[in-house]
XYZ file of C-alpha atoms in Angstrom:
706
model
C -2.604 -14.815 27.804
C -5.845 -16.681 27.960
C -5.810 -20.400 27.288
C -9.273 -20.401 25.742
C -9.351 -21.404 22.102
C -10.397 -18.618 19.734
C -13.829 -19.191 18.264
C -12.563 -18.720 14.711
C -9.215 -20.485 14.969
C -10.163 -23.090 17.543
C -11.297 -25.684 15.016
C -8.691 -28.077 13.736
C -6.188 -26.159 11.594
C -5.316 -29.400 9.842
C -8.635 -29.452 7.989
C -8.336 -29.656 4.211
C -8.197 -26.060 2.998
C -9.092 -26.957 -0.568
C -12.612 -27.809 0.570
C -14.579 -24.625 0.930
C -16.323 -24.315 4.304
C -19.463 -23.583 2.324
C -19.331 -27.054 0.797
C -20.365 -28.544 4.103
C -23.819 -30.072 4.273
C -25.534 -27.118 5.835
C -28.900 -25.934 4.632
C -29.915 -22.453 5.740
C -33.401 -22.078 7.152
C -36.106 -20.950 4.760
C -36.219 -17.481 6.298
C -32.422 -17.052 6.357
C -31.194 -13.609 5.386
C -27.900 -11.772 5.417
C -27.751 -8.890 7.874
C -25.364 -5.981 8.330
C -24.169 -7.734 11.482
C -22.953 -10.590 9.266
C -21.091 -8.103 7.068
C -19.351 -6.639 10.101
C -18.574 -10.038 11.629
C -16.031 -10.823 8.898
C -12.457 -10.950 10.249
C -9.463 -9.489 8.421
C -6.118 -11.060 9.393
C -2.850 -9.232 8.758
C 0.268 -10.708 7.174
C 1.229 -13.777 9.255
C 4.593 -13.942 11.059
C 6.510 -17.002 12.295
C 8.244 -17.218 15.649
C 12.033 -17.641 15.397
C 11.799 -21.403 15.967
C 8.844 -21.895 13.620
C 6.716 -23.338 16.432
C 4.138 -20.536 16.417
C 2.430 -18.308 13.913
C 0.987 -14.888 14.743
C -1.419 -12.567 12.972
C -3.336 -9.440 13.903
C -7.035 -9.984 13.270
C -9.408 -7.040 13.041
C -12.399 -7.749 15.247
C -15.163 -5.184 15.731
C -13.318 -2.071 16.978
C -9.638 -2.963 16.512
C -6.921 -5.570 16.157
C -6.448 -8.598 18.379
C -3.256 -10.669 18.344
C -3.867 -14.318 17.549
C -1.090 -16.895 18.041
C -1.438 -20.530 16.978
C 0.775 -23.602 16.708
C 0.103 -24.784 13.121
C -0.270 -28.510 12.585
C -1.577 -29.379 16.039
C -5.096 -30.530 16.676
C -7.743 -28.173 17.922
C -7.576 -29.671 21.389
C -3.845 -29.106 21.774
C -3.296 -25.881 19.822
C -5.620 -23.663 21.853
C -5.160 -20.524 19.786
C -4.230 -17.645 22.060
C -6.077 -14.400 21.484
C -5.133 -11.082 23.070
C -8.815 -10.115 23.241
C -9.161 -12.762 25.958
C -6.052 -11.666 27.859
C -7.453 -8.650 29.678
C -5.180 -6.088 28.013
C -6.284 -2.485 27.644
C -7.270 -1.370 24.175
C -6.537 -2.998 20.838
C -3.230 -4.190 19.462
C -1.332 -1.671 17.328
C 1.997 -3.455 16.896
C 3.730 -6.796 17.373
C 7.254 -8.210 16.994
C 8.683 -11.693 17.618
C 12.018 -11.962 19.434
C 15.086 -13.538 17.697
C 16.398 -17.113 18.064
C 17.788 -16.545 21.574
C 14.200 -16.004 22.788
C 12.339 -17.937 20.090
C 8.827 -17.822 21.550
C 8.883 -14.364 23.133
C 7.310 -11.252 21.665
C 6.408 -7.630 22.340
C 3.068 -5.992 21.588
C 1.635 -2.500 21.915
C -1.924 -1.237 22.272
C -3.863 1.911 21.431
C -4.208 2.476 25.179
C -0.505 3.391 25.325
C 0.608 0.096 26.865
C 3.514 -2.180 25.945
C 3.480 -5.872 26.874
C 6.026 -8.678 26.776
C 4.747 -12.182 26.184
C 5.811 -15.783 25.659
C 3.781 -18.017 23.369
C 5.204 -21.176 24.978
C 3.788 -20.582 28.467
C 1.077 -18.143 27.352
C 2.346 -15.424 29.681
C 1.821 -11.722 29.168
C 3.049 -8.858 31.347
C 2.877 -5.090 31.176
C 6.299 -3.431 30.828
C 5.494 0.198 29.984
C 2.669 2.681 29.795
C 2.669 6.221 28.403
C 0.062 8.615 26.978
C 1.302 8.313 23.383
C 2.519 4.732 23.695
C 5.399 3.079 21.847
C 5.757 1.912 18.250
C 7.985 0.128 15.712
C 9.778 -2.224 18.117
C 12.883 -3.916 16.749
C 14.785 -6.611 18.691
C 18.583 -6.636 18.650
C 20.120 -9.749 16.994
C 21.042 -11.241 20.384
C 17.637 -10.441 21.866
C 19.108 -8.472 24.757
C 17.655 -5.097 23.741
C 14.637 -3.543 22.073
C 14.717 -0.348 20.033
C 11.472 1.579 19.561
C 9.926 5.025 19.158
C 8.148 6.987 21.856
C 6.851 10.479 21.099
C 8.903 10.374 17.893
C 12.206 9.731 19.719
C 14.386 6.616 19.381
C 14.662 4.653 22.643
C 16.467 1.452 23.657
C 15.270 -0.870 26.449
C 17.180 -3.715 28.104
C 15.121 -6.871 27.566
C 15.883 -8.300 31.019
C 16.119 -5.355 33.424
C 13.687 -3.090 31.612
C 16.115 -0.170 31.920
C 15.724 2.188 28.987
C 17.457 5.162 27.390
C 16.166 7.855 25.089
C 18.841 8.450 22.456
C 19.756 12.040 21.663
C 19.004 11.723 17.963
C 16.792 13.516 15.440
C 13.222 12.336 15.893
C 10.420 11.197 13.632
C 8.005 14.024 14.288
C 5.978 14.405 11.091
C 4.729 12.296 8.185
C 3.343 8.778 8.258
C 5.864 6.048 9.155
C 7.614 4.031 6.461
C 7.489 0.239 6.228
C 10.836 -0.239 8.062
C 11.683 2.336 10.713
C 14.550 0.695 12.662
C 17.259 -1.886 11.884
C 20.152 -3.293 13.975
C 23.402 -4.321 12.354
C 24.485 -7.978 12.749
C 26.715 -7.202 15.734
C 24.040 -5.250 17.554
C 26.402 -2.286 17.808
C 24.801 0.138 15.358
C 21.193 1.123 14.877
C 19.780 2.471 11.622
C 16.774 4.683 12.188
C 14.300 6.917 10.370
C 13.671 10.543 11.226
C 12.280 13.748 9.743
C 14.293 16.866 9.061
C 14.076 19.845 6.714
C 10.580 18.847 5.626
C 11.617 15.391 4.446
C 12.173 11.790 5.582
C 15.758 10.873 6.398
C 17.793 7.843 7.501
C 20.618 7.803 10.032
C 22.964 5.417 11.831
C 23.736 5.693 15.552
C 26.043 3.947 17.982
C 23.587 1.808 19.947
C 25.587 2.084 23.170
C 26.561 5.755 23.257
C 23.721 7.063 21.142
C 26.145 9.098 19.035
C 25.016 9.924 15.501
C 27.501 8.297 13.100
C 25.977 9.104 9.715
C 22.831 10.483 8.140
C 21.199 11.343 4.827
C 20.131 14.867 4.008
C 17.485 16.848 2.150
C 16.137 17.499 -0.432
C 15.859 13.767 -1.126
C 13.399 11.654 0.862
C 14.997 8.500 2.297
C 13.330 5.560 4.061
C 13.293 1.832 4.885
C 16.836 1.212 6.191
C 18.353 -2.298 6.338
C 21.860 -3.712 6.778
C 24.122 -5.611 4.385
C 26.728 -8.163 5.459
C 29.596 -5.811 4.550
C 28.437 -3.209 7.092
C 26.717 -0.867 4.662
C 23.205 0.395 5.246
C 20.768 0.176 2.338
C 17.706 2.391 1.885
C 15.244 3.809 -0.631
C 15.632 7.343 -1.977
C 12.982 9.431 -3.763
C 13.701 12.764 -5.462
C 12.156 15.294 -7.810
C 8.421 14.733 -7.362
C 8.868 10.965 -7.450
C 10.431 11.025 -10.919
C 13.363 9.032 -9.512
C 13.207 6.163 -7.031
C 16.485 4.413 -6.247
C 17.938 1.856 -3.861
C 21.185 3.090 -2.330
C 23.877 1.404 -0.212
C 25.957 3.705 2.010
C 29.041 3.129 4.173
C 28.354 4.900 7.495
C 32.088 5.185 8.185
C 33.135 6.893 4.952
C 29.832 8.207 3.648
C 30.480 6.569 0.268
C 27.269 5.719 -1.572
C 26.440 3.237 -4.341
C 23.211 3.399 -6.307
C 22.163 -0.242 -6.722
C 19.093 0.330 -8.872
C 17.367 3.360 -10.339
C 13.754 3.631 -11.509
C 13.363 6.902 -13.368
C 10.359 8.246 -15.239
C 9.592 11.848 -16.135
C 5.898 11.142 -15.515
C 6.626 9.903 -11.997
C 7.487 6.439 -10.705
C 4.566 4.244 -9.670
C 6.203 1.344 -7.821
C 6.708 0.848 -4.097
C 7.823 -1.853 -1.677
C 10.963 -2.018 0.464
C 13.698 -4.365 -0.862
C 14.306 -7.529 1.175
C 17.819 -8.644 2.173
C 19.029 -12.191 1.480
C 19.910 -14.423 4.452
C 23.643 -13.947 3.803
C 23.249 -10.176 3.537
C 24.806 -9.861 0.074
C 21.769 -9.498 -2.190
C 18.485 -7.642 -2.380
C 15.166 -8.732 -3.873
C 12.714 -6.147 -5.145
C 9.785 -5.849 -7.557
C 10.281 -3.272 -10.311
C 8.255 -2.287 -13.416
C 11.281 -1.576 -15.622
C 9.881 -3.533 -18.593
C 6.356 -2.196 -18.134
C 5.180 -4.827 -15.651
C 6.121 -5.462 -12.009
C 8.662 -8.303 -11.971
C 11.140 -9.837 -9.561
C 14.715 -8.523 -9.599
C 17.737 -9.539 -7.563
C 20.592 -7.117 -6.908
C 24.107 -8.307 -6.052
C 25.256 -5.680 -3.570
C 28.931 -6.651 -3.904
C 29.237 -6.562 -7.704
C 26.364 -4.214 -8.514
C 24.865 -6.777 -10.910
C 21.108 -6.528 -11.433
C 19.166 -9.458 -12.844
C 15.512 -9.707 -13.805
C 14.218 -13.129 -12.760
C 10.655 -13.053 -14.134
C 9.034 -11.584 -17.243
C 5.697 -11.438 -19.036
C 2.563 -9.327 -19.357
C 1.491 -9.839 -15.773
C 2.443 -8.475 -12.357
C 4.565 -10.434 -9.891
C 3.235 -8.495 -6.958
C 0.397 -9.206 -4.559
C -0.402 -5.725 -3.253
C 0.789 -2.225 -4.136
C 3.643 -2.264 -1.605
C 4.595 -5.963 -1.716
C 8.151 -7.287 -2.110
C 9.535 -10.773 -2.833
C 10.396 -12.851 0.240
C 13.499 -15.041 0.680
C 12.582 -18.692 1.372
C 16.290 -19.530 1.657
C 19.511 -18.218 0.140
C 18.569 -19.328 -3.362
C 14.773 -19.046 -3.550
C 12.304 -16.176 -3.561
C 8.545 -16.407 -2.948
C 6.160 -13.908 -4.521
C 2.516 -13.399 -5.495
C 1.578 -13.096 -9.161
C -1.483 -12.572 -11.350
C 0.078 -14.435 -14.296
C -2.866 -16.884 -14.370
C -5.654 -14.334 -13.985
C -5.154 -10.575 -13.700
C -7.827 -10.394 -11.003
C -6.319 -13.119 -8.827
C -3.011 -13.860 -7.105
C -1.278 -17.215 -6.738
C 2.061 -17.797 -5.003
C 5.210 -18.834 -6.835
C 8.902 -19.440 -6.188
C 11.814 -18.479 -8.424
C 15.315 -19.933 -8.238
C 17.762 -17.041 -8.044
C 20.422 -18.878 -10.059
C 18.438 -20.750 -12.724
C 15.489 -18.320 -12.863
C 13.165 -21.330 -12.921
C 9.666 -20.521 -11.619
C 7.418 -23.060 -9.906
C 4.007 -22.743 -8.225
C 3.738 -22.849 -4.442
C 0.047 -22.099 -3.878
C -2.359 -22.576 -6.787
C -5.680 -21.942 -5.036
C -8.096 -19.763 -6.996
C -8.673 -16.285 -5.614
C -6.187 -14.029 -3.866
C -3.134 -15.453 -2.074
C -0.812 -12.799 -0.650
C 1.584 -11.995 2.210
C 3.794 -15.104 1.780
C 5.953 -15.695 4.871
C 8.375 -18.657 4.756
C 9.000 -20.500 8.019
C 12.518 -20.194 9.505
C 13.378 -23.698 8.263
C 12.007 -22.920 4.809
C 9.715 -25.969 4.860
C 6.369 -24.154 5.194
C 4.769 -21.031 3.799
C 2.176 -18.977 5.684
C -0.042 -16.608 3.704
C -3.444 -14.925 3.533
C -6.056 -16.484 1.260
C -9.426 -15.177 0.065
C -11.757 -16.096 -2.793
C -15.396 -15.823 -3.870
C -16.533 -18.234 -1.139
C -13.995 -17.515 1.584
C -13.265 -14.218 3.322
C -9.598 -13.629 4.281
C -8.009 -16.349 6.370
C -4.435 -17.404 7.210
C -3.233 -20.679 5.731
C -0.012 -22.693 5.811
C 1.313 -24.662 2.862
C 3.952 -27.381 3.314
C 6.701 -26.846 0.750
C 7.977 -30.388 0.944
C 4.842 -32.331 0.046
C 1.679 -32.280 -2.025
C -0.556 -32.034 1.032
C -3.278 -29.377 0.850
C -2.772 -26.205 2.893
C -3.959 -26.065 6.482
C -6.266 -23.344 7.723
C -4.835 -21.456 10.669
C -7.735 -19.048 10.949
C -11.184 -19.645 9.508
C -13.343 -17.515 7.256
C -16.318 -16.244 9.222
C -18.428 -16.479 6.060
C -18.994 -20.145 6.838
C -21.193 -18.897 9.694
C -23.352 -16.827 7.373
C -26.973 -17.959 7.016
C -26.632 -17.874 3.211
C -23.966 -18.776 0.685
C -21.717 -16.036 -0.638
C -22.587 -14.736 -4.105
C -19.722 -15.142 -6.580
C -19.076 -12.098 -8.792
C -18.776 -12.313 -12.563
C -15.722 -10.816 -14.235
C -16.829 -8.290 -16.878
C -15.244 -5.707 -19.133
C -16.508 -2.650 -20.970
C -15.156 0.254 -22.990
C -14.510 3.678 -21.520
C -15.194 6.850 -23.495
C -11.850 6.705 -25.328
C -12.102 2.993 -26.134
C -9.927 1.786 -23.253
C -10.983 -1.616 -21.922
C -11.930 -1.443 -18.251
C -12.465 -4.507 -16.093
C -14.656 -5.063 -13.117
C -16.740 -7.550 -11.139
C -20.515 -7.789 -11.395
C -22.826 -8.952 -8.610
C -25.980 -10.322 -10.237
C -28.666 -10.721 -7.550
C -31.123 -12.682 -9.701
C -30.078 -15.995 -8.165
C -30.310 -14.771 -4.583
C -33.166 -15.598 -2.263
C -34.513 -12.041 -2.430
C -34.961 -11.930 -6.201
C -36.144 -15.545 -6.290
C -38.878 -14.661 -3.805
C -39.959 -11.661 -5.882
C -40.008 -13.841 -9.006
C -42.139 -16.455 -7.226
C -44.622 -13.802 -6.159
C -44.840 -12.516 -9.708
C -44.951 -16.018 -11.182
C -41.932 -15.221 -13.371
C -38.654 -17.009 -13.853
C -35.807 -15.737 -11.699
C -33.697 -15.002 -14.773
C -36.495 -12.801 -16.122
C -36.253 -10.364 -13.224
C -35.972 -6.795 -14.436
C -35.980 -3.251 -13.125
C -33.278 -3.988 -10.558
C -31.432 -0.956 -9.144
C -27.639 -0.877 -9.435
C -24.671 0.453 -7.459
C -21.058 1.105 -8.515
C -18.246 0.795 -5.952
C -15.065 2.844 -6.541
C -11.958 1.686 -4.663
C -9.376 4.039 -3.155
C -5.715 4.505 -3.848
C -5.871 4.885 -6.787
C -3.128 2.221 -6.894
C -5.369 -0.583 -5.691
C -7.395 -3.345 -7.352
C -10.635 -5.120 -6.582
C -10.291 -8.887 -6.897
C -12.165 -11.899 -8.196
C -13.528 -12.621 -4.735
C -12.899 -11.080 -1.337
C -10.195 -8.448 -1.082
C -7.616 -9.355 1.595
C -7.697 -5.898 3.208
C -10.420 -4.636 5.492
C -10.756 -1.386 3.543
C -12.135 -3.134 0.469
C -13.255 -6.400 2.020
C -15.939 -4.425 3.858
C -17.216 -3.015 0.567
C -17.204 -6.476 -1.006
C -19.165 -7.892 1.931
C -21.661 -5.003 1.843
C -22.327 -5.727 -1.832
C -23.185 -9.278 -0.787
C -25.772 -7.728 1.539
C -27.060 -5.340 -1.136
C -27.408 -8.167 -3.669
C -29.810 -9.932 -1.328
C -31.894 -6.805 -1.351
C -32.098 -6.787 -5.117
C -29.180 -4.496 -5.991
C -26.913 -5.199 -8.938
C -23.337 -4.321 -7.980
C -20.269 -3.390 -10.009
C -16.721 -3.108 -8.628
C -14.732 -1.029 -11.142
C -10.972 -1.338 -11.660
C -10.418 2.075 -13.172
C -7.241 3.580 -14.612
C -4.487 4.322 -12.124
C -4.897 0.968 -10.344
C -2.479 -1.947 -10.034
C -2.576 -5.340 -11.721
C -2.642 -4.228 -15.364
C 0.883 -2.924 -15.957
C 2.805 0.309 -15.538
C 1.127 2.138 -18.409
C -2.305 1.523 -16.842
C -1.038 2.818 -13.480
C 0.527 5.873 -15.113
C -2.649 6.791 -16.995
C -3.383 9.541 -14.483
C 0.012 11.238 -14.616
C -1.355 13.940 -16.901
C -4.135 14.897 -14.532
C -6.623 13.538 -12.043
C -10.365 13.754 -12.350
C -10.833 13.016 -16.063
C -9.967 9.625 -17.559
C -10.558 7.551 -14.427
C -13.893 9.305 -13.926
C -14.853 8.397 -17.489
C -14.066 4.768 -16.601
C -16.462 4.849 -13.659
C -19.152 6.566 -15.733
C -18.707 3.856 -18.377
C -19.428 1.365 -15.605
C -22.755 3.075 -14.954
C -23.584 2.961 -18.677
C -22.648 -0.724 -18.735
C -25.128 -1.377 -15.922
C -27.927 0.564 -17.590
C -27.560 -1.571 -20.698
C -28.194 -4.785 -18.747
C -31.684 -6.044 -19.504
C -32.353 -6.745 -15.838
C -31.542 -3.269 -14.484
C -33.923 -0.366 -13.983
C -31.618 2.394 -15.148
C -31.297 3.801 -11.627
C -27.632 3.698 -10.595
C -25.842 4.905 -7.480
C -22.123 5.341 -6.771
C -20.112 5.118 -3.576
C -16.446 5.045 -2.681
C -13.821 5.462 0.029
C -10.857 7.863 -0.077
C -9.968 8.230 -3.775
C -13.290 6.503 -4.386
C -14.963 9.244 -2.346
C -13.095 11.814 -4.437
C -14.370 10.087 -7.579
C -17.941 10.293 -6.291
C -17.612 14.016 -5.569
C -15.974 14.719 -8.923
C -18.323 12.686 -11.114
C -21.521 14.129 -9.675
C -20.297 17.517 -10.924
C -18.503 16.640 -14.162
C -21.021 13.980 -15.272
C -24.217 15.035 -13.465
C -26.361 12.690 -15.530
C -24.321 9.577 -14.721
C -25.651 8.678 -11.253
C -28.866 9.088 -9.304
C -27.241 9.262 -5.867
C -23.684 9.427 -4.542
C -21.995 8.424 -1.271
C -18.654 9.948 -0.293
C -16.570 8.279 2.408
C -13.535 10.412 3.384
C -13.073 11.831 -0.101
C -11.238 14.923 -1.373
C -13.162 18.022 -2.431
C -10.321 20.573 -2.628
C -7.000 19.247 -3.981
C -5.041 22.380 -3.116
C -6.243 22.224 0.483
C -5.334 18.531 0.608
C -1.848 19.063 -0.849
C -1.031 21.773 1.685
C -2.160 19.552 4.566
C -0.642 16.307 3.261
C 2.862 17.717 2.671
C 2.922 18.910 6.265
C 1.590 15.761 7.922
C 1.434 12.760 5.565
C 4.406 12.785 3.176
C 7.206 15.202 2.172
C 6.644 17.569 -0.740
C 9.495 15.890 -2.635
C 7.416 12.682 -2.713
C 4.355 14.413 -4.146
C 3.785 14.221 -7.893
C 0.843 16.638 -7.835
C 2.697 19.603 -9.352
C 4.125 17.273 -11.993
C 0.664 15.918 -12.733
C -0.956 19.342 -13.111
C 1.956 21.065 -14.850
C 2.896 23.246 -11.901
C 1.894 24.285 -8.404
C -1.571 25.734 -7.696
C -0.367 29.242 -8.564
C 1.302 28.292 -11.849
C -1.403 25.871 -13.005
C -4.512 27.182 -11.296
C -6.922 26.016 -13.989
C -5.652 22.423 -13.933
C -5.833 22.208 -10.136
C -9.334 23.690 -10.169
C -10.596 21.322 -12.877
C -9.469 18.324 -10.831
C -11.098 19.618 -7.621
C -14.730 18.565 -7.080
C -15.604 21.861 -5.380
C -15.217 23.557 -8.772
C -18.128 21.516 -10.114
C -20.544 21.579 -7.164
C -22.817 23.964 -9.042
C -23.557 21.218 -11.594
C -24.874 18.668 -9.104
C -28.237 17.072 -9.849
C -28.069 13.952 -7.660
C -28.223 13.956 -3.845
C -24.970 13.407 -1.951
C -24.322 11.608 1.353
C -21.041 12.145 3.213
C -19.206 10.496 6.121
C -15.772 11.435 7.526
C -13.823 10.805 10.738
C -12.148 13.728 12.473
C -9.150 11.563 13.405
C -8.345 10.764 9.759
C -4.567 10.807 9.143
C -4.852 10.066 5.406
C -7.398 12.660 4.238
C -7.989 15.795 6.317
C -11.553 16.005 7.571
C -11.674 19.672 6.549
C -12.458 18.262 3.105
C -15.964 17.663 4.413
C -16.122 21.316 5.463
C -15.493 22.230 1.811
C -18.251 19.863 0.695
C -20.809 21.328 3.085
C -19.908 24.897 2.146
C -20.358 24.068 -1.538
C -23.625 22.220 -1.030
C -25.073 25.137 0.935
C -23.827 27.707 -1.560
C -25.516 25.984 -4.488
C -28.584 24.652 -2.692
C -27.731 21.018 -3.385
C -29.419 18.096 -1.669
C -27.001 16.509 0.771
C -26.390 14.945 4.161
C -23.092 14.930 6.063
C -21.808 13.316 9.233
C -18.558 13.860 11.106
C -17.456 10.997 13.345
C -15.381 12.367 16.256
C -11.994 10.654 16.551
C -12.680 8.106 13.821
C -9.881 7.295 11.393
C -9.746 6.920 7.615
C -11.320 3.451 7.522
C -13.633 3.772 10.496
C -12.388 1.719 13.426
C -15.518 1.155 15.469
C -18.171 -1.381 14.553
C -20.958 0.950 15.686
C -19.741 3.624 13.267
C -19.834 1.223 10.354
C -23.224 -0.115 11.368
C -24.672 3.390 11.384
C -22.927 4.310 8.113
C -23.976 1.202 6.201
C -27.580 1.521 7.334
C -27.660 5.144 6.209
C -26.102 4.188 2.852
C -28.729 1.484 2.389
C -31.479 3.966 3.205
C -30.046 6.442 0.702
C -29.973 3.801 -2.026
C -33.502 2.647 -1.189
C -34.836 6.202 -1.318
C -33.227 7.245 -4.592
C -32.814 4.017 -6.570
C -35.918 1.946 -5.851
């Protein structure tokens, strides 16, 4: 691996993280402007991971067309840390997976690339060597406890490789051939003798246990339940999640592979469908589980004693102790759990610790903004996490848990290289059609250089600027949430950054947190269980009305969104044709029946789908409900022009949805444009694709809103 310091992480990671990089004495030139290149230059680091000895910290950072692995030694000076970056190491392709070795090989790791290559590396001597290459590549590597073997998947089959000789075996076990992978695919028992694995069978996800030496299947789950995320307990039982009956029941189950005896440790049951996710985490001694559950109406931290069956709720209140939709509490040590919470501001996340015995809660990271992905160091003395706020795009930080020292910055926000300061959004709220309060974040461009210049030319005060066009952004999910500042994920961080760009071109922006999203309690998330395409659309339309009532807007409003946000765009233009003047659909759904048929064959098992529950039956029994929720039903009502973009390699929404859009637009003579991007995925991977897409979106807004 290259010894050159990474340009972003190469500055001293010991710099005071509480001082925003934008506070530095740096005056942009008079003609400074934000460009789309600046939007696309923003890095998005993944959840950080410590090496087994705590000497190194790794994160995958999305750069241009894919992920690069970045490894640093936190606490050292810039001159001595020399952050290692896989993009400088001459590997083929971009990094798709990474796993540190256990304590016996504390600085070693394995990584895979989208070029089908597998590498072994050592952070201590910065070495990297190719160990395997195949057309489909390998995935989900899991080291044995002693570090002598690696289990992984190739072409859906479970394989085991000797860490020293490289000799490998393909185990004769059921394979994982359909559906998207779960969070945890493989798990070794403490002795390294048995391997828990995930596979697909009878149109569902299943979990099994195999003898790691012989490859014999010792135990397995069975349909019709969907089972995933296996882990081991100290008593030799395997624990996993089970979903049944259109997601009306989600439970955590412990099973004895020798006898087949099962114990249900916790059960979340709701006739409207459960809305919580996140694999439980096992305590260091293997006797307890930590999980976030919404049993009292809000996501809170629970601990399960796997020996006695006792379940205790450790936190409570009208807030969510969860950073992202699939987050779980993390064990700092045997008695302490770390978790993210919005208890101080529903649009932010700070990090806290709770004592498992006393239930006392204390803050760990109090920085404003979003702080997620807490990862305690092996010694429990430091906490790595991802931070973002209104001034700082996502970056990895480390907080010492034994002192009051400010956190250190392991990677650096690229926004500090922008020619202008980031525009902070204003938290706003407004009423939807039924009186429900909806929250969002407003970008007011009147203080930006662009509007100031226009005001100067017109000899008016900046605050008097009027007739500004507006744009509403609709996030995907729907179980997601836009934040007070940068979103930590690339999917929504890109949209946030693009609204910074639009603001400097005079556009008012509104990020809407509509019903069905996280952060506001279970009832808010379950608001869509009686049907998609109605209430949440009214929330977005209310956002447009809110913008039109601002004295500084022109009344011209556009809407754009990705995934479920693209679906919302397609639906609203037909059900509320007067609401928006132009719409942009990125990878959205036009035909829900077509999507359901595709998704239950490729994305998730039918038993995990709540669609029939939501609509009161399958498409044959509840045809009217399915049709009303499908945008194609309403194409004839379109008045505003529509712009569409979809990748043909999308594994989350089938690109044939764009076929349905085009057919409908042609049938009804609607104004539209559509582009297919060959091989591109759900959130476009290549920088050039995004550059083209964002420029076309800007042109569409300029043409129809200005």
